[in-house]
mmCIF file of C-alpha atoms and ligand atoms in Angstrom:
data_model
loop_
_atom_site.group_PDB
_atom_site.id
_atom_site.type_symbol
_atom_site.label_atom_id
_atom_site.label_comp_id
_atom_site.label_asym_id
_atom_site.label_seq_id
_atom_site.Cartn_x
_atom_site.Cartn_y
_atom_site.Cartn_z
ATOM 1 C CA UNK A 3 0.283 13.605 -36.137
ATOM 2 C CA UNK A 4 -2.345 11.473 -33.933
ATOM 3 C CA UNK A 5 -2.202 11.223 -30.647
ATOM 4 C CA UNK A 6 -1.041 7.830 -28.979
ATOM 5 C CA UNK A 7 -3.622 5.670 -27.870
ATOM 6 C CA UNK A 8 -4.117 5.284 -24.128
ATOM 7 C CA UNK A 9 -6.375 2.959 -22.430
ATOM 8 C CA UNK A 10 -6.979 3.352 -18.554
ATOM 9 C CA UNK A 11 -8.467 0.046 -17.336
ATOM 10 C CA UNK A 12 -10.383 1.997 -14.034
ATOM 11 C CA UNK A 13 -12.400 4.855 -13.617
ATOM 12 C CA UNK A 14 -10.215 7.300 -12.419
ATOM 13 C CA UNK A 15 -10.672 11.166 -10.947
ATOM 14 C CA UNK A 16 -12.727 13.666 -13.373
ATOM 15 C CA UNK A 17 -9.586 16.093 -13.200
ATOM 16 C CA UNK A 18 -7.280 12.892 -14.475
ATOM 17 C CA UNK A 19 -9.224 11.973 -16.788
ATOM 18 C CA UNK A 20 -9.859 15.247 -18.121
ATOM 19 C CA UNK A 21 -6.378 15.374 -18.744
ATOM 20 C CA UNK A 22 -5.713 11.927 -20.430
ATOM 21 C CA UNK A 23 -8.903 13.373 -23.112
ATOM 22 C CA UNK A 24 -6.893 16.656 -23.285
ATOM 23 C CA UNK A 25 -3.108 14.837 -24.078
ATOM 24 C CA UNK A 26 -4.570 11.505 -25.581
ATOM 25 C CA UNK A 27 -6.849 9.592 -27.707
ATOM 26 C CA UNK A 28 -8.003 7.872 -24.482
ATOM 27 C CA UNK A 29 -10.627 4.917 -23.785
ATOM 28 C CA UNK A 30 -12.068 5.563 -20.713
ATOM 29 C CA UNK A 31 -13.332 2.496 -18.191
ATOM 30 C CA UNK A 32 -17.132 4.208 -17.685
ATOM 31 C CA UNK A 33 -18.415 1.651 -15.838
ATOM 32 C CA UNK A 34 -15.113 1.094 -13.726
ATOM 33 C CA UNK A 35 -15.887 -2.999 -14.530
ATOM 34 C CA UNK A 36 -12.829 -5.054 -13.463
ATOM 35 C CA UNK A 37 -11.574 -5.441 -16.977
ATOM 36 C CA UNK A 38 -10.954 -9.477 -17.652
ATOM 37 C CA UNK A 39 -8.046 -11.147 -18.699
ATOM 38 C CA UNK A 40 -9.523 -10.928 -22.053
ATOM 39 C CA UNK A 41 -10.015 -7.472 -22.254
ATOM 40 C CA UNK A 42 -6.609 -6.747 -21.352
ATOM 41 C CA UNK A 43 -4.959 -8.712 -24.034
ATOM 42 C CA UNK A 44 -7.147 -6.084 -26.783
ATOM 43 C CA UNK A 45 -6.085 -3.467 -24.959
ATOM 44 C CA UNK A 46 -2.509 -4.572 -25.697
ATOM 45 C CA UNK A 47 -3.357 -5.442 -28.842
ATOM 46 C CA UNK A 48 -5.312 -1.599 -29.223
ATOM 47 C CA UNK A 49 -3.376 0.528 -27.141
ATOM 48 C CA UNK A 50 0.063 2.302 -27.412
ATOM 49 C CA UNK A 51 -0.168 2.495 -23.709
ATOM 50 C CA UNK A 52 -1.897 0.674 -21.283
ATOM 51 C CA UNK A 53 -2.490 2.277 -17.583
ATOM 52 C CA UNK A 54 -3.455 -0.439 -14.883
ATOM 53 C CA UNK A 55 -3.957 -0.485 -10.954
ATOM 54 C CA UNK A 56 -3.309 -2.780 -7.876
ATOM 55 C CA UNK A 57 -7.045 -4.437 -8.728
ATOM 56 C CA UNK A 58 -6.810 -5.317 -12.131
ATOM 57 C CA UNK A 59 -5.315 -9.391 -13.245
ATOM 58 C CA UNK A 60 -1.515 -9.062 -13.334
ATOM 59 C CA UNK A 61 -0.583 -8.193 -16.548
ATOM 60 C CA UNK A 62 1.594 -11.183 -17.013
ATOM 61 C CA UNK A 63 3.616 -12.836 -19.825
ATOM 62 C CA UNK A 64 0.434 -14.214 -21.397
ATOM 63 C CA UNK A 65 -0.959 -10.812 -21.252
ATOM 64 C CA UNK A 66 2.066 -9.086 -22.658
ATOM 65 C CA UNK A 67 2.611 -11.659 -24.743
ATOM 66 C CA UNK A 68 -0.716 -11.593 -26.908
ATOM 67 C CA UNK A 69 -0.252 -11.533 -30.214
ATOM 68 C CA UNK A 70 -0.447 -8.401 -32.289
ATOM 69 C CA UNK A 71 0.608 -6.001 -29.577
ATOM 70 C CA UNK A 72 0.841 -2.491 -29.737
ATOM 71 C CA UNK A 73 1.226 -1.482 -26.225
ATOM 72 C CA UNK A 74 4.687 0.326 -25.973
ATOM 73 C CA UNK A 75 4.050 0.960 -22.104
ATOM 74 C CA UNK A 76 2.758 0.305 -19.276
ATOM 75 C CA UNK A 77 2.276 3.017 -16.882
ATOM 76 C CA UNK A 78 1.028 1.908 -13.435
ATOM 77 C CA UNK A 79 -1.425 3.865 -11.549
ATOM 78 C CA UNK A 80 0.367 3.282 -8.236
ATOM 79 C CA UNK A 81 3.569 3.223 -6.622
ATOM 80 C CA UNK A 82 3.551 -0.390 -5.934
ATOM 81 C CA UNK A 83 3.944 -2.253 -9.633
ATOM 82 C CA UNK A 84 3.631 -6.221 -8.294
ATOM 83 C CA UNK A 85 0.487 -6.584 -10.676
ATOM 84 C CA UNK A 86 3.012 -6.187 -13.597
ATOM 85 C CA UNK A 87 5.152 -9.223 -14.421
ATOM 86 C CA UNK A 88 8.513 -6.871 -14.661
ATOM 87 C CA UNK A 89 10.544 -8.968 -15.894
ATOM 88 C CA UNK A 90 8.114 -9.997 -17.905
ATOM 89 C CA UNK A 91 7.648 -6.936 -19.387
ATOM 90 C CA UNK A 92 11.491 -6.245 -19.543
ATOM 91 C CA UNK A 93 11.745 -9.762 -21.989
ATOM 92 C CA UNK A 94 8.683 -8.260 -24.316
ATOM 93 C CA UNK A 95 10.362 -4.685 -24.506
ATOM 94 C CA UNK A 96 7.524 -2.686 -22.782
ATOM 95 C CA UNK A 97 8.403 -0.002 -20.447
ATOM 96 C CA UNK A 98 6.835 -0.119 -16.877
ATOM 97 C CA UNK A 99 6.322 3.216 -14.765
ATOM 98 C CA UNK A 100 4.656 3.881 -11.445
ATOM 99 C CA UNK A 101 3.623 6.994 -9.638
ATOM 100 C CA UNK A 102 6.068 7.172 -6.594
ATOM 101 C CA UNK A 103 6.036 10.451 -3.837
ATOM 102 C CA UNK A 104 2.977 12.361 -5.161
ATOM 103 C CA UNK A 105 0.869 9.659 -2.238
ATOM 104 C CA UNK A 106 3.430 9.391 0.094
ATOM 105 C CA UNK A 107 1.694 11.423 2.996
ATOM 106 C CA UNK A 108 -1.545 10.106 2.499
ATOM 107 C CA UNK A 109 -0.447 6.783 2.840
ATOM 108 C CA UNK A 110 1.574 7.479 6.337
ATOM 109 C CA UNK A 111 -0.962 8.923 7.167
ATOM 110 C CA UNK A 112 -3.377 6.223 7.312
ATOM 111 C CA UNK A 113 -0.383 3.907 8.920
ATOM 112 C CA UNK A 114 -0.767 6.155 11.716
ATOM 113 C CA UNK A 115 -4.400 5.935 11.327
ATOM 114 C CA UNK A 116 -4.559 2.203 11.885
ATOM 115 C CA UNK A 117 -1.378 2.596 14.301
ATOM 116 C CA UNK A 118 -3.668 5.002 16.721
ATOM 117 C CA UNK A 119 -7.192 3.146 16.049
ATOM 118 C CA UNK A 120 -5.988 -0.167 16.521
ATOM 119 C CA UNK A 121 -4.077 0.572 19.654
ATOM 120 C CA UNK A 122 -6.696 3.087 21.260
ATOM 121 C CA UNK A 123 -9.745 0.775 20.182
ATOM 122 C CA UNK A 124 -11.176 3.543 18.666
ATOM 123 C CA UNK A 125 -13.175 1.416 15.904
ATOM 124 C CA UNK A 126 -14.218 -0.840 18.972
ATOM 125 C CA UNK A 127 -15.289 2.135 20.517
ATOM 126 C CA UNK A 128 -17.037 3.446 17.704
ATOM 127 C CA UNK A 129 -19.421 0.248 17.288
ATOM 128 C CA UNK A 130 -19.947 0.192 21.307
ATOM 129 C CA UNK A 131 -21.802 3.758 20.759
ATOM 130 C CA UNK A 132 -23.312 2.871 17.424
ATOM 131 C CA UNK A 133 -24.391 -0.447 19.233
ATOM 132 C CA UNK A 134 -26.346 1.587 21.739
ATOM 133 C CA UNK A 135 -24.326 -0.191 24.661
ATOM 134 C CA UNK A 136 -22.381 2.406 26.357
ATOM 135 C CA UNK A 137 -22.857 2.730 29.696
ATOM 136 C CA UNK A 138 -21.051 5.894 30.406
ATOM 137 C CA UNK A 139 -17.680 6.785 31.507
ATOM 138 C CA UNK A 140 -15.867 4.923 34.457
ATOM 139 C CA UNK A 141 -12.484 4.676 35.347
ATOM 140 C CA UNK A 142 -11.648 1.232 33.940
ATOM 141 C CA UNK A 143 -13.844 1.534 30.682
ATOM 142 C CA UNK A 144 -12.134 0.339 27.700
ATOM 143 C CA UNK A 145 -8.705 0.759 29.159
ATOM 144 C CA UNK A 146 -6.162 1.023 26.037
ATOM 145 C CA UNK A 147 -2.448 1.508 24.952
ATOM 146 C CA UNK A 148 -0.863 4.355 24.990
ATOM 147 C CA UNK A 149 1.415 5.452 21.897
ATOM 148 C CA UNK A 150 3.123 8.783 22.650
ATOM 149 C CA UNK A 151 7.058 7.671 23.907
ATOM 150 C CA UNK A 152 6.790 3.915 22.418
ATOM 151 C CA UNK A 153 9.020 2.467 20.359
ATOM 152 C CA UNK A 154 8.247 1.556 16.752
ATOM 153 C CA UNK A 155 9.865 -0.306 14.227
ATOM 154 C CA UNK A 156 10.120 0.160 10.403
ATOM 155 C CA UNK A 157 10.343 -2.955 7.980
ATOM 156 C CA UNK A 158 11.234 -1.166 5.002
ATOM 157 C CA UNK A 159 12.347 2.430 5.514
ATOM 158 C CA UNK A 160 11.724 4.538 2.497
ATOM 159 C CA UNK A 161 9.566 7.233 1.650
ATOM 160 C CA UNK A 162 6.488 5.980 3.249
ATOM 161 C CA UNK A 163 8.020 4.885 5.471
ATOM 162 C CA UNK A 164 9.851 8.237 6.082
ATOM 163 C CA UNK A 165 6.755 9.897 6.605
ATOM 164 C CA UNK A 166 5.325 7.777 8.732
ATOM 165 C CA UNK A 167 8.320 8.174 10.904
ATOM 166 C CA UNK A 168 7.945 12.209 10.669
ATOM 167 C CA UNK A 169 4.414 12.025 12.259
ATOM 168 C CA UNK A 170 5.413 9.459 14.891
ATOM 169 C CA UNK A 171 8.755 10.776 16.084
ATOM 170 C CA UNK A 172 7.682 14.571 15.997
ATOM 171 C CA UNK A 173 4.050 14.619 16.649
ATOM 172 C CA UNK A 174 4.124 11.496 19.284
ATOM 173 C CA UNK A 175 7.865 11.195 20.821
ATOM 174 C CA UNK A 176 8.484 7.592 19.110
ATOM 175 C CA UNK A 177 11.295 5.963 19.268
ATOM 176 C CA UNK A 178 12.380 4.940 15.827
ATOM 177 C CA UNK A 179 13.905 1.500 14.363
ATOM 178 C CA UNK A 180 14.182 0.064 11.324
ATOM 179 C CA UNK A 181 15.097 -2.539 9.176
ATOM 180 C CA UNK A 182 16.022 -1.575 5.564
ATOM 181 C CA UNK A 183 18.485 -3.855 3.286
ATOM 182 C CA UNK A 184 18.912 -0.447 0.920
ATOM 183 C CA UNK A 185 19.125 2.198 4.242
ATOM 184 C CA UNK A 186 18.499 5.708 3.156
ATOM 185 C CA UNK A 187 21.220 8.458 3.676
ATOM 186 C CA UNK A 188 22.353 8.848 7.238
ATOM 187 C CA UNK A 189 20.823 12.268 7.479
ATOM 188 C CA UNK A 190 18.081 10.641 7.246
ATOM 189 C CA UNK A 191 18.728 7.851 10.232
ATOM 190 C CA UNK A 192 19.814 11.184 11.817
ATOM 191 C CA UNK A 193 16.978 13.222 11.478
ATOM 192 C CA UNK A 194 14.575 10.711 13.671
ATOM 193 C CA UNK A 195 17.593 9.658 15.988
ATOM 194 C CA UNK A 196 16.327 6.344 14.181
ATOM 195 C CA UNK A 197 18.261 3.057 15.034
ATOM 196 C CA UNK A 198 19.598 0.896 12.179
ATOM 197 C CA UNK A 199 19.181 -2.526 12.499
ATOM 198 C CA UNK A 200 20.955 -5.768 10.782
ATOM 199 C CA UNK A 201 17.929 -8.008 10.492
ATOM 200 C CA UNK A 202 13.927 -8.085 10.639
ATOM 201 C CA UNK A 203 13.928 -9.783 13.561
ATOM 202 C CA UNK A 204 15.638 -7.236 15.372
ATOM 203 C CA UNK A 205 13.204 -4.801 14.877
ATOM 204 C CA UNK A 206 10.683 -7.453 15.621
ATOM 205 C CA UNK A 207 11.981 -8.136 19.326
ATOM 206 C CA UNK A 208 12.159 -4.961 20.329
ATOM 207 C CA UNK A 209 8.789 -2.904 19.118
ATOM 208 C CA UNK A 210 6.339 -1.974 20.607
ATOM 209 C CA UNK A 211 4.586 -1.547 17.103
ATOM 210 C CA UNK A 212 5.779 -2.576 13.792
ATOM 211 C CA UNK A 213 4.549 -1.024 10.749
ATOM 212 C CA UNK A 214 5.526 -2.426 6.885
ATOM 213 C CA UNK A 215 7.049 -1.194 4.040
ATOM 214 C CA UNK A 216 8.609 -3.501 2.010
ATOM 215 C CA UNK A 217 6.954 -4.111 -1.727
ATOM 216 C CA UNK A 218 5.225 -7.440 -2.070
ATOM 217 C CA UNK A 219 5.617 -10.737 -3.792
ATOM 218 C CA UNK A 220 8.707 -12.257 -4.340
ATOM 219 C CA UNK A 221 10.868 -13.076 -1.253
ATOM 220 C CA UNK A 222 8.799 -10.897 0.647
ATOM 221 C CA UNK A 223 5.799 -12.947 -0.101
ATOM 222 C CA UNK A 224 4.665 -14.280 4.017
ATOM 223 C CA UNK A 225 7.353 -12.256 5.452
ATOM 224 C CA UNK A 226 5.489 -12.046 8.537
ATOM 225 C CA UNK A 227 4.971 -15.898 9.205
ATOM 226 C CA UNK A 228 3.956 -17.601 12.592
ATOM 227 C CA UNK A 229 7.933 -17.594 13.483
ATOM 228 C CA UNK A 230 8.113 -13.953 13.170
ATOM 229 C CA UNK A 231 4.854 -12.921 14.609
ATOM 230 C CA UNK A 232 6.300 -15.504 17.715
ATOM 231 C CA UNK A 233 9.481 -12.698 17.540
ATOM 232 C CA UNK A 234 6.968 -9.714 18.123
ATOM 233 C CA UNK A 235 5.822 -8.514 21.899
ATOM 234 C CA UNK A 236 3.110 -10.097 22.982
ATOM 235 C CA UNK A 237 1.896 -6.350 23.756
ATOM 236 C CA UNK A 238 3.051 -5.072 20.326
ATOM 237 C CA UNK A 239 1.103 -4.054 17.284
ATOM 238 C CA UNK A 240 1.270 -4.882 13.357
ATOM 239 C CA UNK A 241 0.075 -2.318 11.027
ATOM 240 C CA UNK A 242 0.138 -2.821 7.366
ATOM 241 C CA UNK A 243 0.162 -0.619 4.516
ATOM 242 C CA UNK A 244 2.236 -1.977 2.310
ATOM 243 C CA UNK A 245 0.739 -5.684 0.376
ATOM 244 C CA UNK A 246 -0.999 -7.986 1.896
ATOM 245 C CA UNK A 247 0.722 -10.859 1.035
ATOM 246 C CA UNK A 248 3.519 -9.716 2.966
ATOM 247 C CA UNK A 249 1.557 -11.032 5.732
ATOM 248 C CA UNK A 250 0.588 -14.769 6.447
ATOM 249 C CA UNK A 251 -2.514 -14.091 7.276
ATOM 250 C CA UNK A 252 -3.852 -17.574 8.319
ATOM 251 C CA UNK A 253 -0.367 -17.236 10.888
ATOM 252 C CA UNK A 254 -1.691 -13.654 11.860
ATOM 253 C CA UNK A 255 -5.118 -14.816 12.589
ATOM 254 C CA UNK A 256 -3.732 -17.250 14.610
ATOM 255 C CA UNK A 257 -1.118 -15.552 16.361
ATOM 256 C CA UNK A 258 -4.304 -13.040 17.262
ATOM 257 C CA UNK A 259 -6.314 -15.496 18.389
ATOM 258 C CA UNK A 260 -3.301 -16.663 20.622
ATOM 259 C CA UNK A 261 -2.602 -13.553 22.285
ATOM 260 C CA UNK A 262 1.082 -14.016 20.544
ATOM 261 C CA UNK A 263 0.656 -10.120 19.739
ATOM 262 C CA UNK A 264 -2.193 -7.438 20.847
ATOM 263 C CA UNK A 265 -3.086 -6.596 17.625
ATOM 264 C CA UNK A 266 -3.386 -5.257 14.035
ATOM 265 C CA UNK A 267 -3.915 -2.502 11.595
ATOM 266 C CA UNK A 268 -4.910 -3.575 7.767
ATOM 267 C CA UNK A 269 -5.210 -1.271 4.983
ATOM 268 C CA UNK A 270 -4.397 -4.861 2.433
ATOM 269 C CA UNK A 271 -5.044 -8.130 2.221
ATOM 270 C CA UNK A 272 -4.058 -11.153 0.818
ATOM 271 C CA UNK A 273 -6.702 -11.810 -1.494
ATOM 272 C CA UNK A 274 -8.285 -8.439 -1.777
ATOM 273 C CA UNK A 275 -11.110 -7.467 -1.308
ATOM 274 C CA UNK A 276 -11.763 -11.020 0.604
ATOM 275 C CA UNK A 277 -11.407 -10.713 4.143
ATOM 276 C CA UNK A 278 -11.311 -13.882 5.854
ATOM 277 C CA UNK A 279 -14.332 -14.284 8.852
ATOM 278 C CA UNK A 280 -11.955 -14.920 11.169
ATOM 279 C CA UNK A 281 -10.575 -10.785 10.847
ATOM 280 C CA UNK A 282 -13.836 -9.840 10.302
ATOM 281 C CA UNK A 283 -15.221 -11.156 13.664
ATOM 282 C CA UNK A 284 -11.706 -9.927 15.714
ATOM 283 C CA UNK A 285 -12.134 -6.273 18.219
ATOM 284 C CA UNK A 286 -8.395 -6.107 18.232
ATOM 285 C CA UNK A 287 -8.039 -5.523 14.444
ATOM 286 C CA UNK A 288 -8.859 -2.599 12.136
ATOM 287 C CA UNK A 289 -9.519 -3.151 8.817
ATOM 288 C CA UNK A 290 -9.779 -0.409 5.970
ATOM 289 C CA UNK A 291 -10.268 -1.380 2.246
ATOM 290 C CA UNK A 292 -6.595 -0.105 0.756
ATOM 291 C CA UNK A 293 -7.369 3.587 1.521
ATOM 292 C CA UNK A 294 -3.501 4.401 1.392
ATOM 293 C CA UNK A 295 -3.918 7.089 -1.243
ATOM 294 C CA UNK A 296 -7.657 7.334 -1.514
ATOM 295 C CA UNK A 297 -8.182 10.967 -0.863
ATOM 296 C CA UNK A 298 -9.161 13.041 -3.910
ATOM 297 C CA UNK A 299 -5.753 14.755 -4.176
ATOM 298 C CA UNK A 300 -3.614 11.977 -4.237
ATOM 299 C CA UNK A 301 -5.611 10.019 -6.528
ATOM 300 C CA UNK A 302 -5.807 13.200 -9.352
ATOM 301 C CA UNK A 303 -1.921 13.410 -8.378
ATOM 302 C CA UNK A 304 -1.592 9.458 -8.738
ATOM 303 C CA UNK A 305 -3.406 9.720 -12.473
ATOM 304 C CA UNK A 306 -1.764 13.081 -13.411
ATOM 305 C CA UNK A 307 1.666 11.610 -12.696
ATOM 306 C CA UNK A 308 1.114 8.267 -14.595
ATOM 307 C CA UNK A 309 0.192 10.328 -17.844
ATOM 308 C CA UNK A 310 3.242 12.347 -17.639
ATOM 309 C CA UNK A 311 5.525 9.121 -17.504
ATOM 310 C CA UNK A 312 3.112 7.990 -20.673
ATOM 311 C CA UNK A 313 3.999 11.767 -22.767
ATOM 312 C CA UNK A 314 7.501 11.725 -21.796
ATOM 313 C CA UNK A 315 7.655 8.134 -23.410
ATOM 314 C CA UNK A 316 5.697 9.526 -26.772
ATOM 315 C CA UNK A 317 7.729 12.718 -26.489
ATOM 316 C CA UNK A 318 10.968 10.766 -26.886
ATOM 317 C CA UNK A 319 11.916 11.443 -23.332
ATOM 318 C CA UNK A 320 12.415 8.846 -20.262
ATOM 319 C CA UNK A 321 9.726 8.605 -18.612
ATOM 320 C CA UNK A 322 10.456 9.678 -14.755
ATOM 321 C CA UNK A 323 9.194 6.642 -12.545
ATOM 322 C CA UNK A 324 10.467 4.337 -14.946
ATOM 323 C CA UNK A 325 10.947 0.746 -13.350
ATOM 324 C CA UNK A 326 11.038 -1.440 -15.620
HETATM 325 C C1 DGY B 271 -0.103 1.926 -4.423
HETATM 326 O O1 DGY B 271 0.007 2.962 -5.076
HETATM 327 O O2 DGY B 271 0.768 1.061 -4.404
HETATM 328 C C2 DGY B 271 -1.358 1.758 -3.663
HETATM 329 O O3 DGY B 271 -1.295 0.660 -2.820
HETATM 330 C C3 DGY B 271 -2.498 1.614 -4.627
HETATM 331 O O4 DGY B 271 -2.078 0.790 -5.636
#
């Protein structure tokens, strides 16, 4: 019997790759090109399965909808799926998956990353030495905020989430809150002594940093708008991991600019990889190009998990991470 036809639309790690050759008849992206709208409709038209990441065009109703499709599935490389059309998909009969868990700790751990950079002014630090303008130690130099004790707030409270919260409440004493309209167990909430709140805004008033989790688009789209940021400390920190359009950034920038909060940690963006001037040319941010899962582990892990969901679909099985 042949084997399905896979087409990845990235490069991705050697080791995942490998195995897509080994289990597939795969078409690799060699040149790791952004593949066009174009070339994604003939790889739904070409493919059984079709394996796409945060960067590519959302494949969409046009996309799904191309005539002459042979895509069966879709199988996300990524645990967040908004650049599929779901429901789209759902109306054209093509499974979704995503790779959930296997870059959960990576991710928290570049929300603390941003959390302790941000708030120390480590990357402001950083450039001050590269810069050549240090003038030695003194006792007001560069005078910070400190992180171990403070309180911070979840929006979203799964497993990122989750492990954010394990590093912060064990390794630095933080007091935990969250927000969460699907809460997880309460031995959970136990577990970090975490408070539950009944609204974003509650977290919001109370933080001392506030980190996100929630997926992107849909109502979640400009979450954080001028209103909200106004709700925040003015001595409080945002860090985001989650999708930048959770965020309004024009708001944010402004709110910045206003002192309306101290500062921010971005690992996404709006309109990635644009960064507006106005973030670029800010000391109190930190910005990191989506590194969330970018360590070499992860990303095998990310690839070797997405191929499973694709075999379990040609094996007859369901496919684990199935959302759609
Ligand atoms: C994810 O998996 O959602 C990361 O943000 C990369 O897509």
């Amino acid at each position: 019997m042949s084997k399905p036809k896979v087409i990845l639309t990235r490069k991705w790690p050697a080791e995942a790759e490998a195995k897509a050759q080994e289990l597939f008849d795969v078409v690799l992206n060699e040149d790791d090109h952004k593949m066009s709208v174009e070339e994604l409709k003939a790889a739904m038209q070409n493919a059984d399965a079709v394996c796409p990441t945060v960067s590519d065009f959302q494949i969409n109703e046009e996309i799904l909808g191309v005539d002459g499709r042979t895509c069966k599935i879709v199988s996300n490389f990524g645990v967040g799926f908004n650049n599929i059309d779901t429901d789209a998909a759902k109306a054209a009969g093509v499974v979704v998956t995503n790779t959930p868990e296997v870059l959960t700790d990576c991710t928290a751990d570049i929300a603390m990353s941003l959390l302790l950079t941000v708030s120390r002014r480590v990357g402001e630090g950083e450039r001050l030495v590269r810069d050549k303008q240090w003038d030695g130690w003194c006792p007001t130099h560069m005078l910070a905020t400190k992180v171990t004790g403070k309180k911070l707030g979840f929006i979203g409270f799964g497993r990122i989430a989750q492990a954010v919260a394990q590093k912060a409440h064990f390794g630095f004493g933080m007091e935990i809150s969250f927000y969460d309209p699907y809460p997880p167990a309460d031995e959970v909430i136990k577990k970090f002594s975490a408070t539950q709140l009944d609204t974003v805004e509650d977290v919001l008033e109370g933080a001392d940093f506030v980190t996100l989790h929630c997926p992107g688009g849909g109502s979640n789209t400009n979450l954080m708008n001028a209103e909200r940021l106004g709700m925040m400390k003015n001595s409080a920190f945002l860090i985001n991991t989650a999708r930048g359009d959770v965020v309004d950034e024009p708001a944010l920038v402004q709110a910045l600019k206003d002192g309306v909060i101290a500062g921010a940690g971005l690992d996404v963006f709006a309109k990635e990889p644009t960064v507006t001037e106005d973030l670029l040319s800010m000391e109190n941010v930190v910005l990191l190009p989506h590194l969330g899962s970018a360590t070499t582990e992860t990303r095998v892990a990310m690839g070797l998990r997405s191929l499973a969901n694709v075999k379990a679909f040609f094996d007859g099985d369901e496919p684990g991470d199935r959302v759609a």
